[in-house]
XYZ file of C-alpha atoms in Angstrom:
544
model
C 27.305 -22.129 -18.065
C 30.873 -22.929 -17.689
C 31.881 -19.206 -18.550
C 29.367 -18.086 -15.872
C 30.950 -20.600 -13.219
C 34.369 -19.147 -13.851
C 33.182 -15.372 -13.551
C 31.662 -16.347 -10.166
C 34.928 -17.951 -9.017
C 36.963 -14.706 -10.289
C 37.939 -16.348 -13.671
C 37.696 -15.753 -17.356
C 37.925 -18.109 -20.316
C 40.244 -17.624 -22.935
C 39.001 -17.097 -26.733
C 39.530 -20.561 -27.782
C 37.735 -21.710 -24.811
C 40.564 -23.848 -23.287
C 42.286 -22.782 -20.034
C 41.396 -19.996 -17.649
C 43.061 -17.007 -16.367
C 42.132 -14.739 -13.266
C 40.152 -12.002 -14.115
C 41.493 -9.952 -11.330
C 45.238 -10.636 -10.905
C 44.952 -9.714 -7.026
C 41.975 -11.583 -5.466
C 39.377 -9.203 -4.374
C 39.224 -8.536 -0.704
C 35.756 -9.237 1.002
C 34.008 -6.567 2.652
C 30.909 -8.224 4.315
C 29.096 -9.257 1.359
C 30.924 -6.787 -1.005
C 34.340 -6.882 -2.610
C 37.130 -4.481 -3.349
C 40.056 -4.519 -5.668
C 42.351 -1.908 -7.078
C 41.183 -0.015 -10.044
C 44.212 -0.647 -12.073
C 43.855 -4.273 -11.866
C 40.357 -4.172 -12.985
C 41.304 -1.562 -15.922
C 44.212 -3.905 -17.055
C 41.936 -6.936 -16.841
C 39.230 -5.382 -19.021
C 41.630 -3.941 -21.667
C 43.868 -6.785 -21.987
C 41.525 -9.697 -21.814
C 39.138 -10.800 -24.541
C 36.135 -10.995 -22.208
C 33.346 -9.824 -24.310
C 34.137 -12.099 -27.084
C 33.618 -15.370 -25.027
C 31.455 -14.362 -21.937
C 27.980 -15.181 -21.650
C 25.889 -13.585 -19.071
C 22.342 -14.481 -17.665
C 19.283 -12.371 -18.604
C 17.839 -11.041 -21.564
C 21.417 -10.139 -23.264
C 23.112 -12.898 -24.873
C 26.599 -11.278 -24.773
C 27.433 -8.287 -22.571
C 30.081 -5.631 -23.269
C 32.990 -4.757 -20.962
C 31.345 -3.383 -17.537
C 31.452 0.330 -18.515
C 31.428 2.623 -15.408
C 30.506 6.187 -14.589
C 31.634 8.352 -11.755
C 27.976 9.192 -10.900
C 27.432 5.520 -9.794
C 29.986 6.011 -7.191
C 32.348 8.301 -5.360
C 35.302 6.244 -6.049
C 33.078 3.424 -5.127
C 31.586 1.469 -7.860
C 28.273 -0.207 -7.492
C 27.660 -2.429 -10.504
C 25.684 -5.514 -10.857
C 27.460 -8.253 -8.893
C 29.845 -10.153 -10.754
C 30.015 -13.216 -7.828
C 26.659 -14.128 -7.285
C 24.390 -15.919 -9.551
C 20.875 -14.716 -10.940
C 21.956 -11.286 -11.063
C 21.218 -9.491 -14.559
C 24.179 -7.706 -15.992
C 23.476 -4.066 -16.440
C 24.823 -1.581 -19.002
C 26.786 1.124 -17.427
C 28.949 3.762 -18.975
C 32.498 3.771 -18.409
C 34.441 7.268 -18.018
C 37.691 6.168 -16.782
C 39.039 9.825 -16.987
C 37.238 10.472 -13.803
C 39.090 7.763 -11.719
C 42.493 7.799 -10.325
C 44.661 4.711 -11.069
C 44.788 4.223 -7.299
C 41.347 4.306 -6.691
C 39.722 1.080 -5.262
C 36.558 -0.064 -7.095
C 33.683 -1.187 -4.779
C 31.964 -4.305 -6.147
C 28.623 -4.477 -4.554
C 25.641 -7.127 -5.142
C 23.246 -4.530 -6.210
C 23.175 -1.587 -8.732
C 20.617 0.976 -9.739
C 20.100 2.154 -13.185
C 21.018 5.581 -14.329
C 18.526 8.558 -13.604
C 15.157 8.035 -15.469
C 15.529 4.386 -16.091
C 12.606 2.261 -15.171
C 13.383 -0.508 -12.574
C 12.988 -3.995 -13.770
C 10.849 -6.570 -11.496
C 13.024 -9.341 -12.917
C 16.405 -8.097 -11.449
C 17.613 -9.467 -8.205
C 18.686 -6.600 -6.026
C 20.513 -5.863 -2.634
C 18.126 -6.430 0.305
C 17.861 -3.649 2.653
C 15.726 -1.170 4.335
C 14.335 2.216 3.187
C 13.624 4.655 5.996
C 10.162 6.621 5.950
C 10.287 9.783 7.681
C 7.546 11.510 9.648
C 6.148 14.680 7.861
C 4.319 17.207 9.826
C 1.533 18.910 8.487
C 1.770 22.001 10.787
C 5.308 23.461 11.416
C 4.320 24.349 15.108
C 3.568 20.816 15.777
C 6.902 19.525 14.932
C 8.456 20.045 18.543
C 5.109 19.181 20.176
C 4.093 16.175 18.649
C 5.447 12.814 19.747
C 6.651 10.510 17.161
C 4.718 7.573 16.919
C 6.683 4.287 17.946
C 8.640 6.187 20.484
C 8.402 3.964 23.540
C 9.664 6.431 25.909
C 6.823 8.630 25.511
C 3.563 8.854 27.641
C 0.688 7.596 25.005
C -1.598 9.999 26.914
C 0.560 13.034 27.509
C -1.062 14.663 24.548
C -4.465 14.548 25.493
C -6.093 17.420 27.404
C -9.525 18.713 28.365
C -9.636 20.653 24.952
C -8.167 18.103 22.603
C -7.827 14.358 21.967
C -4.896 12.993 19.761
C -4.858 9.664 18.258
C -3.166 7.689 15.311
C -4.620 5.370 12.701
C -2.974 2.850 10.505
C -4.288 1.484 7.534
C -2.513 -1.729 6.093
C -3.317 -4.370 3.534
C -1.044 -7.294 4.950
C -1.672 -9.583 2.115
C -3.519 -12.964 2.748
C -1.260 -15.914 2.745
C -3.971 -17.848 0.520
C -3.922 -14.952 -2.075
C -0.334 -14.444 -2.319
C -0.221 -18.392 -3.366
C -2.973 -17.948 -5.702
C -1.196 -15.166 -7.339
C 2.298 -16.300 -7.145
C 2.930 -14.776 -10.598
C 3.075 -11.357 -8.770
C 5.845 -12.371 -6.454
C 8.452 -13.995 -9.113
C 10.984 -11.283 -7.985
C 10.969 -12.442 -4.312
C 13.008 -15.474 -2.975
C 10.533 -18.189 -1.761
C 11.820 -18.159 1.865
C 10.496 -14.526 2.147
C 6.977 -15.686 1.058
C 6.336 -18.081 3.693
C 3.897 -16.958 6.566
C 6.123 -18.041 9.202
C 8.557 -15.397 7.870
C 6.150 -12.796 6.926
C 3.940 -12.315 10.140
C 6.845 -11.719 12.574
C 7.561 -8.957 10.309
C 4.151 -7.609 10.146
C 3.657 -7.883 13.803
C 7.049 -5.771 14.373
C 5.827 -3.137 12.100
C 2.639 -2.640 14.043
C 4.606 -2.838 17.266
C 7.275 -0.358 16.240
C 4.317 2.093 14.960
C 2.185 1.612 18.000
C -0.899 3.039 16.295
C -4.160 3.412 18.262
C -6.401 2.295 15.669
C -5.517 -0.329 13.109
C -7.555 -0.921 9.862
C -6.150 -3.998 8.420
C -7.326 -5.823 5.017
C -6.525 -9.209 3.671
C -6.799 -10.462 7.047
C -6.972 -14.469 6.743
C -9.520 -16.085 8.727
C -7.491 -18.928 10.092
C -4.521 -16.611 10.823
C -6.509 -14.185 12.526
C -7.955 -16.581 14.892
C -4.544 -18.270 15.666
C -2.055 -15.741 15.653
C -3.113 -12.129 14.635
C -5.918 -11.457 17.105
C -4.071 -13.294 20.232
C -0.891 -11.247 19.196
C -2.947 -7.869 18.766
C -4.796 -8.459 22.076
C -1.523 -9.051 24.087
C -0.628 -5.589 22.985
C -3.761 -4.009 24.399
C -5.979 -3.796 21.399
C -9.564 -5.041 21.030
C -10.282 -6.561 17.445
C -13.333 -6.794 15.260
C -13.305 -8.723 12.094
C -15.578 -9.298 9.141
C -14.793 -12.125 6.803
C -15.620 -11.884 3.041
C -18.821 -13.694 1.928
C -18.976 -16.832 0.112
C -15.706 -19.045 0.455
C -13.000 -16.190 0.367
C -10.739 -16.834 2.987
C -9.908 -13.188 4.308
C -11.556 -10.025 5.586
C -11.159 -6.919 7.047
C -10.270 -6.034 10.788
C -10.556 -2.956 12.851
C -8.515 -2.914 15.980
C -8.004 -0.353 18.640
C -6.205 0.369 21.955
C -8.687 -0.227 24.990
C -6.762 2.368 26.827
C -7.714 5.163 24.181
C -11.290 4.151 23.012
C -14.420 2.269 24.064
C -16.801 0.409 21.802
C -20.141 1.788 20.986
C -21.050 -0.094 18.011
C -19.874 -2.637 15.431
C -21.713 -2.585 11.848
C -20.384 -4.933 9.379
C -21.231 -4.263 5.676
C -21.840 -7.348 3.133
C -21.561 -5.762 -0.342
C -22.883 -9.273 -1.800
C -26.707 -9.200 -2.393
C -28.146 -12.421 -3.755
C -31.179 -10.436 -5.174
C -29.043 -8.104 -7.021
C -27.168 -9.379 -10.100
C -24.752 -6.442 -10.156
C -23.721 -7.363 -6.550
C -22.357 -10.515 -6.841
C -18.955 -10.147 -5.344
C -17.776 -11.013 -1.826
C -16.319 -7.819 -0.822
C -16.997 -6.375 2.753
C -16.686 -3.444 4.947
C -16.465 -2.836 8.814
C -17.607 0.330 10.243
C -17.142 0.933 14.288
C -18.169 3.606 16.349
C -15.588 4.713 18.997
C -15.809 6.606 22.170
C -12.599 8.444 23.226
C -11.420 7.802 26.982
C -11.211 11.273 28.254
C -12.554 13.140 31.313
C -14.522 15.299 29.155
C -18.490 14.407 29.019
C -18.859 16.235 25.749
C -16.465 14.159 23.829
C -17.929 12.995 20.606
C -17.778 9.650 19.204
C -15.384 8.795 16.393
C -16.742 6.823 13.228
C -14.002 4.601 12.050
C -14.671 2.749 8.495
C -12.532 0.066 6.757
C -13.079 -1.857 3.429
C -11.405 -3.609 0.496
C -13.346 -2.874 -2.583
C -13.414 -5.308 -5.738
C -10.213 -5.347 -7.804
C -11.391 -5.929 -11.196
C -10.529 -2.774 -13.192
C -13.211 -3.385 -15.745
C -16.207 -3.405 -13.275
C -16.279 0.399 -12.058
C -19.824 -0.173 -11.619
C -19.490 -2.638 -8.708
C -16.993 -0.648 -7.085
C -18.998 2.849 -7.234
C -21.953 0.783 -5.815
C -20.014 -0.696 -3.014
C -18.426 2.395 -2.134
C -22.132 3.944 -1.992
C -23.128 1.136 0.196
C -20.206 2.054 2.650
C -20.981 5.780 2.723
C -24.495 4.860 3.350
C -23.590 2.878 6.303
C -21.240 5.466 7.666
C -24.049 8.007 7.293
C -26.198 5.936 9.566
C -23.694 5.126 12.033
C -22.093 8.607 12.408
C -25.299 10.530 12.532
C -25.887 12.088 15.771
C -29.096 13.245 17.571
C -28.576 16.779 16.758
C -28.607 16.308 12.851
C -24.713 16.556 12.631
C -22.221 13.662 11.886
C -19.397 12.799 14.240
C -15.837 12.703 12.932
C -15.023 10.137 10.259
C -11.879 8.140 9.276
C -12.347 6.010 6.146
C -9.458 3.715 5.352
C -8.914 0.817 3.016
C -7.755 -0.647 -0.367
C -10.044 0.900 -2.680
C -8.406 -0.501 -5.948
C -8.634 3.087 -7.466
C -5.870 5.467 -8.359
C -5.542 9.147 -7.502
C -7.442 11.402 -9.743
C -9.804 8.573 -11.084
C -13.568 9.274 -10.916
C -14.160 7.092 -7.780
C -11.303 8.909 -5.947
C -12.505 12.382 -7.088
C -16.163 11.205 -5.919
C -14.917 10.490 -2.453
C -12.802 13.816 -1.936
C -15.376 16.174 -3.973
C -18.336 14.737 -2.639
C -20.050 14.580 -6.263
C -19.670 12.686 -9.614
C -21.593 13.156 -12.726
C -21.095 9.687 -14.326
C -23.186 10.179 -17.383
C -21.057 8.677 -20.419
C -18.570 7.391 -18.098
C -16.946 4.298 -19.070
C -17.056 1.238 -16.631
C -13.374 0.582 -17.224
C -12.453 4.147 -16.351
C -13.987 4.469 -12.896
C -11.013 3.243 -11.070
C -8.313 4.382 -13.299
C -6.643 1.059 -13.315
C -7.715 -0.053 -16.856
C -5.182 1.120 -19.467
C -6.452 -1.227 -22.386
C -9.590 -0.639 -24.591
C -11.531 -3.315 -22.404
C -14.147 -2.267 -20.175
C -15.498 0.548 -22.135
C -19.082 -0.374 -21.589
C -20.982 2.908 -20.343
C -22.316 3.045 -16.921
C -26.057 2.664 -16.908
C -28.427 5.400 -15.240
C -29.040 4.538 -12.391
C -26.082 2.324 -11.782
C -27.778 0.170 -8.970
C -31.352 -0.855 -8.928
C -33.933 0.659 -6.619
C -34.246 -2.241 -4.529
C -30.743 -1.793 -3.150
C -32.249 0.821 -0.745
C -29.595 3.596 -1.356
C -30.248 6.888 -2.916
C -27.955 8.714 -5.287
C -26.968 10.914 -2.218
C -25.311 7.552 -0.675
C -27.604 7.553 2.198
C -30.399 4.883 3.141
C -33.632 5.558 1.616
C -36.365 7.030 4.085
C -37.680 4.131 6.051
C -41.333 3.852 6.485
C -42.661 1.475 8.969
C -46.169 0.140 7.877
C -48.932 0.232 10.472
C -49.325 -3.220 11.935
C -52.132 -3.874 14.391
C -50.699 -7.091 16.066
C -46.809 -6.925 16.158
C -46.572 -10.226 18.194
C -48.115 -12.360 15.545
C -46.258 -10.869 12.613
C -43.168 -8.925 13.049
C -40.894 -8.428 16.400
C -40.076 -5.071 17.303
C -36.417 -5.570 15.869
C -37.773 -6.536 12.620
C -40.069 -3.530 12.421
C -37.216 -1.256 12.753
C -35.260 -2.623 10.047
C -38.327 -2.723 7.541
C -37.778 -0.472 4.503
C -40.193 0.643 1.932
C -38.233 1.849 -1.015
C -39.304 5.560 -2.015
C -40.354 5.497 -5.427
C -37.441 6.980 -7.776
C -38.288 10.219 -9.623
C -36.203 11.460 -12.652
C -33.651 9.301 -13.165
C -30.296 11.341 -12.471
C -26.610 10.404 -13.242
C -25.285 12.551 -10.282
C -23.928 10.822 -7.206
C -23.484 12.628 -4.123
C -22.410 12.339 -0.280
C -22.605 15.068 2.205
C -19.038 14.355 4.084
C -16.053 16.818 3.630
C -13.295 13.990 3.001
C -9.765 14.901 2.432
C -6.809 12.362 1.882
C -4.176 11.993 4.183
C -1.607 11.866 1.645
C -0.983 14.178 -1.522
C 0.054 11.281 -3.859
C 2.590 13.024 -5.570
C 6.219 14.433 -4.214
C 5.974 18.328 -4.342
C 9.457 18.921 -5.278
C 9.425 16.459 -8.389
C 5.897 15.568 -9.241
C 6.701 11.629 -8.918
C 3.835 9.596 -7.700
C 3.825 8.056 -4.183
C 3.537 4.314 -4.269
C 1.164 2.280 -1.606
C 1.894 -1.146 -3.453
C 4.342 -2.684 -5.622
C 4.935 -6.154 -6.902
C 6.019 -7.568 -10.147
C 3.044 -6.451 -12.343
C 2.597 -2.793 -10.989
C 3.639 0.081 -8.679
C 0.879 2.334 -7.933
C -1.386 4.003 -5.095
C -4.681 2.215 -4.216
C -4.571 2.577 -0.297
C -5.953 5.692 1.389
C -6.733 7.254 4.607
C -9.726 9.696 4.265
C -10.784 11.972 7.052
C -13.695 14.343 7.636
C -11.493 17.611 7.722
C -11.949 20.795 9.719
C -13.455 23.559 7.392
C -10.124 25.712 7.183
C -8.446 22.436 5.812
C -10.813 22.158 2.954
C -11.517 25.794 2.319
C -11.787 26.346 -1.464
C -12.154 22.606 -2.379
C -14.957 21.934 -4.905
C -17.836 19.660 -4.082
C -21.433 19.480 -2.887
C -22.984 21.274 -0.120
C -21.199 19.767 2.918
C -23.391 18.498 6.130
C -22.136 19.451 9.490
C -19.458 16.852 10.112
C -17.079 16.848 13.088
C -13.755 17.925 11.762
C -10.129 16.304 12.610
C -6.967 18.182 12.228
C -4.174 16.117 10.402
C -1.092 16.527 12.524
C 1.471 14.071 10.790
C 1.805 11.076 8.402
C 4.353 8.683 7.746
C 5.919 9.488 4.156
C 5.473 7.226 1.275
C 8.012 5.976 -1.275
C 8.405 5.995 -5.227
C 8.503 2.956 -7.348
C 12.213 3.466 -7.670
C 12.858 3.644 -4.049
C 10.811 0.190 -3.530
C 12.817 -1.467 -6.325
C 16.116 -0.639 -4.638
C 15.073 -3.148 -1.906
C 13.669 -5.791 -4.688
C 10.055 -4.328 -4.549
C 7.383 -5.638 -2.007
C 7.342 -8.171 -0.170
C 11.103 -8.077 0.715
C 13.324 -9.210 3.639
C 11.786 -6.421 5.909
C 8.449 -5.433 4.430
C 6.399 -8.608 4.229
C 3.368 -7.455 2.414
C 2.885 -6.038 -1.160
C 1.490 -2.980 0.370
C 3.076 -0.392 2.590
C 1.405 0.539 5.722
C -0.185 4.200 5.806
C -0.190 5.929 9.008
C -1.353 9.340 10.160
C -1.982 11.244 13.380
C -5.064 13.341 14.098
C -6.344 15.819 16.728
C -9.905 16.261 17.696
C -10.663 19.705 19.231
C -13.338 19.366 22.099
């Protein structure tokens, strides 16, 4: 510890452990939070002093070598691990003095990245900063004509016309404070002040204000914070909010908020995945489905179905996840169904706790899944161990759930009742269901929506995965915005026969980041991003 204190003060200890000498003959000059010193001073210090034989550094390495530098870490500006701040793990670099001039200035910064290909470590303390996320325009001709969200100078209604309706959707898991505190091991990389709700909520609200989306689909919305802070703040911004709390004693739920200047509310349809009469469905996750009417002059404007959910996390219970998804799809089918037999446009958001390419993800996009022989732990693609290898049963859920393998509610048959006033009220009659007897058991699941993902999940130039959540244990994609795409947008995609579904055109999306990008700002949460998830944002066009 004495040696480390000396390093922080700019001194080294001699080999025998007595006395001390300046590590840098000329004291470094401060540049904001960084430091500079002439290159020849640091070079002379490293070669002429016995630093490595007496210095102990914090972290996994009991002893560290001389700080080896490489020209690719700087352009005559070196950025190694900070020598002047505590709790920073020293990193091995490569020193190539032939690439440096003797008169160069060395830039000692409080943060350093590993060399190319190195995996970031969640245990390192890194410089706090911001990473810019750019808008990606899906159609090149829209780049000049499409207003960037968050531009307060634009007219929010300037893009709507008699023939089209543009709107934006944000999906954001804002990290419930109670869940954060119950899972503190996931946030060991964070400084404690950054984890307090009093610090986090202003940051989250700032993000929402900045992006100014027309529809917000929020997950992990804690009930007490929703009532006292979240809802009042969003209503002051012109949003109408609907909320569904998780069942049981869970403290959080899902919310859908929309701008009243853009939409009017037609119906609110909460979905509870917990069923006391079905042992499989013993989890308290929920969904929420709204039917919204665009506020435009055209009388022929179709409604838009917005769904939001947070599926079960447990990677080894894919049977529960698939059943919860089927229940949500059945509700969407019921809400989005129109009088002419077609379906209105659909946007489905949420934390699906499944990775791209997993069977659950593929089922959403392709509209079909043969789960015969599929292990429960493989459904979401999260489980890497040998646990959860039990094979899915056929069928996955029991017949009394009332949902078919096509993910729709079973045909309702209202029994003939002579005296409705003595037995069932009219609303009760409408909800009465008689389960159709199951025929031959099938291992095929199917839905009739042509759903596409807003994001491609991999960067096209490098193939590096995009990331939507990042904490001490993992950095993966589990959050999505799915939408019913126009036919030309899904041409050639495999899948089941698609029902008539109103199509949306994806105009733009807010770019995602790589794991390495996020660790340059110490992962999530950090001083600027106060959830362990990134907000997803997309802009759509509905042709009328």
